[in-house]
């Protein structure tokens, strides 16, 4: 985790597999990432029909975008995970992949079921905000 970033948990709220908030030190540089999509290098959609497979590809895309910005997954301070499904099981399958990728760096996250995503056969997209020292 970036120096000074503090993940906030609460004894007053329901236990959750993520922090309820993150606090970023003053003067930090914020990195706003576009939604990481499950696309292969050639632009085709990876793991068609496979929620967990697409989540894994999104994590790889996210990791590369972070590297290109001079950051890593440990610098992420929040995520929004979009899943094209109304089934909680599908959302859970995606969450399991994301949660494993972040490990103990369990940043505040929002998991949403949505109607449709932008690319053909796309089931998952992961947005993130990261922080770098000034």
CSV table of C-alpha atoms in Angstrom, one decimal:
chain,number,residue,atom,x,y,z
A,1,UNK,CA,0.0,0.0,0.0
A,2,UNK,CA,1.2,3.5,-0.7
A,3,UNK,CA,2.8,5.2,2.3
A,4,UNK,CA,0.3,7.0,4.4
A,5,UNK,CA,-2.8,5.5,2.9
A,6,UNK,CA,-5.1,4.2,5.6
A,7,UNK,CA,-7.8,1.7,5.1
A,8,UNK,CA,-10.7,2.3,7.5
A,9,UNK,CA,-12.8,-0.5,9.1
A,10,UNK,CA,-15.7,-0.1,11.5
A,11,UNK,CA,-16.6,-2.1,14.5
A,12,UNK,CA,-20.0,-0.4,14.3
A,13,UNK,CA,-20.9,-1.7,10.8
A,14,UNK,CA,-21.5,-5.2,9.4
A,15,UNK,CA,-18.3,-7.2,8.9
A,16,UNK,CA,-17.3,-6.9,5.2
A,17,UNK,CA,-14.5,-8.4,3.0
A,18,UNK,CA,-13.3,-4.9,2.2
A,19,UNK,CA,-12.5,-1.7,4.1
A,20,UNK,CA,-15.3,0.8,4.4
A,21,UNK,CA,-13.1,3.8,3.5
A,22,UNK,CA,-9.6,4.8,2.5
A,23,UNK,CA,-7.8,8.0,3.6
A,24,UNK,CA,-5.2,9.4,1.2
A,25,UNK,CA,-2.5,11.7,2.5
A,26,UNK,CA,-2.6,15.4,1.6
A,27,UNK,CA,-0.4,16.2,-1.5
A,28,UNK,CA,-0.8,12.7,-3.0
A,29,UNK,CA,-1.3,12.4,-6.8
A,30,UNK,CA,-4.5,10.6,-7.7
A,31,UNK,CA,-4.6,8.2,-10.6
A,32,UNK,CA,-8.1,7.7,-12.1
A,33,UNK,CA,-8.1,4.6,-14.3
A,34,UNK,CA,-10.6,3.9,-17.1
A,35,UNK,CA,-12.7,0.8,-16.6
A,36,UNK,CA,-10.5,-2.3,-17.1
A,37,UNK,CA,-12.2,-4.5,-19.7
A,38,UNK,CA,-11.7,-8.2,-20.5
A,39,UNK,CA,-10.0,-7.5,-23.8
A,40,UNK,CA,-7.2,-9.4,-25.4
A,41,UNK,CA,-4.3,-7.4,-27.0
A,42,UNK,CA,-6.0,-7.7,-30.4
A,43,UNK,CA,-9.2,-6.2,-29.0
A,44,UNK,CA,-11.3,-9.3,-28.9
A,45,UNK,CA,-13.2,-10.1,-25.8
A,46,UNK,CA,-11.5,-12.8,-23.6
A,47,UNK,CA,-13.3,-15.7,-21.9
A,48,UNK,CA,-16.7,-15.2,-23.6
A,49,UNK,CA,-19.5,-16.4,-21.3
A,50,UNK,CA,-17.2,-16.9,-18.3
A,51,UNK,CA,-17.6,-14.3,-15.5
A,52,UNK,CA,-14.6,-15.4,-13.5
A,53,UNK,CA,-12.4,-15.7,-16.6
A,54,UNK,CA,-13.4,-12.1,-17.7
A,55,UNK,CA,-12.7,-10.9,-14.1
A,56,UNK,CA,-9.2,-12.4,-14.3
A,57,UNK,CA,-8.6,-10.7,-17.6
A,58,UNK,CA,-9.8,-7.4,-16.2
A,59,UNK,CA,-7.4,-7.7,-13.3
A,60,UNK,CA,-4.5,-8.2,-15.8
A,61,UNK,CA,-5.7,-5.2,-17.7
A,62,UNK,CA,-5.9,-3.2,-14.5
A,63,UNK,CA,-2.4,-4.3,-13.4
A,64,UNK,CA,-1.0,-3.2,-16.8
A,65,UNK,CA,-2.7,0.2,-16.7
A,66,UNK,CA,-1.4,0.7,-13.2
A,67,UNK,CA,2.2,-0.2,-14.2
A,68,UNK,CA,1.9,2.2,-17.2
A,69,UNK,CA,0.9,5.0,-14.7
A,70,UNK,CA,3.8,4.1,-12.3
A,71,UNK,CA,1.6,2.4,-9.8
A,72,UNK,CA,0.7,-1.1,-8.6
A,73,UNK,CA,-2.4,-2.8,-7.2
A,74,UNK,CA,-1.2,-1.9,-3.7
A,75,UNK,CA,-1.6,1.8,-4.7
A,76,UNK,CA,-5.4,1.3,-5.5
A,77,UNK,CA,-7.6,3.1,-2.9
A,78,UNK,CA,-11.1,2.2,-4.3
A,79,UNK,CA,-12.8,0.1,-7.0
A,80,UNK,CA,-16.1,-0.2,-8.7
A,81,UNK,CA,-16.9,-3.6,-10.2
A,82,UNK,CA,-19.5,-3.8,-12.9
A,83,UNK,CA,-21.1,-7.2,-13.8
A,84,UNK,CA,-23.6,-7.6,-16.6
A,85,UNK,CA,-25.9,-9.9,-14.7
A,86,UNK,CA,-28.9,-9.8,-12.3
A,87,UNK,CA,-27.7,-13.0,-10.7
A,88,UNK,CA,-26.0,-12.7,-7.3
A,89,UNK,CA,-24.1,-15.9,-8.1
A,90,UNK,CA,-22.4,-14.2,-11.1
A,91,UNK,CA,-21.5,-11.2,-9.0
A,92,UNK,CA,-20.1,-13.5,-6.4
A,93,UNK,CA,-18.0,-15.3,-8.9
A,94,UNK,CA,-16.5,-12.0,-10.1
A,95,UNK,CA,-16.0,-10.7,-6.5
A,96,UNK,CA,-14.1,-13.9,-5.6
A,97,UNK,CA,-11.5,-13.2,-8.4
A,98,UNK,CA,-11.2,-9.6,-7.5
A,99,UNK,CA,-10.9,-10.2,-3.8
A,100,UNK,CA,-8.2,-12.8,-4.3
A,101,UNK,CA,-6.2,-10.5,-6.6
A,102,UNK,CA,-6.3,-7.7,-4.0
A,103,UNK,CA,-5.6,-10.0,-1.0
A,104,UNK,CA,-5.1,-8.2,2.2
A,105,UNK,CA,-5.2,-4.9,0.4
A,106,UNK,CA,-9.0,-5.0,0.6
A,107,UNK,CA,-9.8,-1.5,-0.6
A,108,UNK,CA,-13.3,0.0,-0.5
A,109,UNK,CA,-15.3,-1.5,-3.4
A,110,UNK,CA,-18.7,-1.3,-4.9
A,111,UNK,CA,-20.1,-4.4,-6.8
A,112,UNK,CA,-22.9,-3.7,-9.2
A,113,UNK,CA,-25.1,-5.7,-11.5
A,114,UNK,CA,-25.7,-3.8,-14.7
A,115,UNK,CA,-27.8,-4.4,-17.8
A,116,UNK,CA,-25.1,-4.2,-20.5
A,117,UNK,CA,-21.4,-3.2,-20.9
A,118,UNK,CA,-19.8,-1.6,-23.9
A,119,UNK,CA,-18.0,-4.4,-25.8
A,120,UNK,CA,-19.6,-7.4,-27.5
A,121,UNK,CA,-19.8,-10.4,-25.1
A,122,UNK,CA,-18.4,-8.2,-22.2
A,123,UNK,CA,-19.6,-9.3,-18.8
A,124,UNK,CA,-17.2,-7.5,-16.4
A,125,UNK,CA,-15.5,-4.2,-16.0
A,126,UNK,CA,-13.4,-2.9,-13.1
A,127,UNK,CA,-12.8,0.8,-12.4
A,128,UNK,CA,-10.2,1.9,-9.9
A,129,UNK,CA,-8.6,5.0,-8.3
A,130,UNK,CA,-5.0,4.8,-7.1
A,131,UNK,CA,-2.7,7.1,-5.3
A,132,UNK,CA,1.0,8.0,-5.7
A,133,UNK,CA,3.2,10.1,-3.5
A,134,UNK,CA,3.5,13.7,-4.6
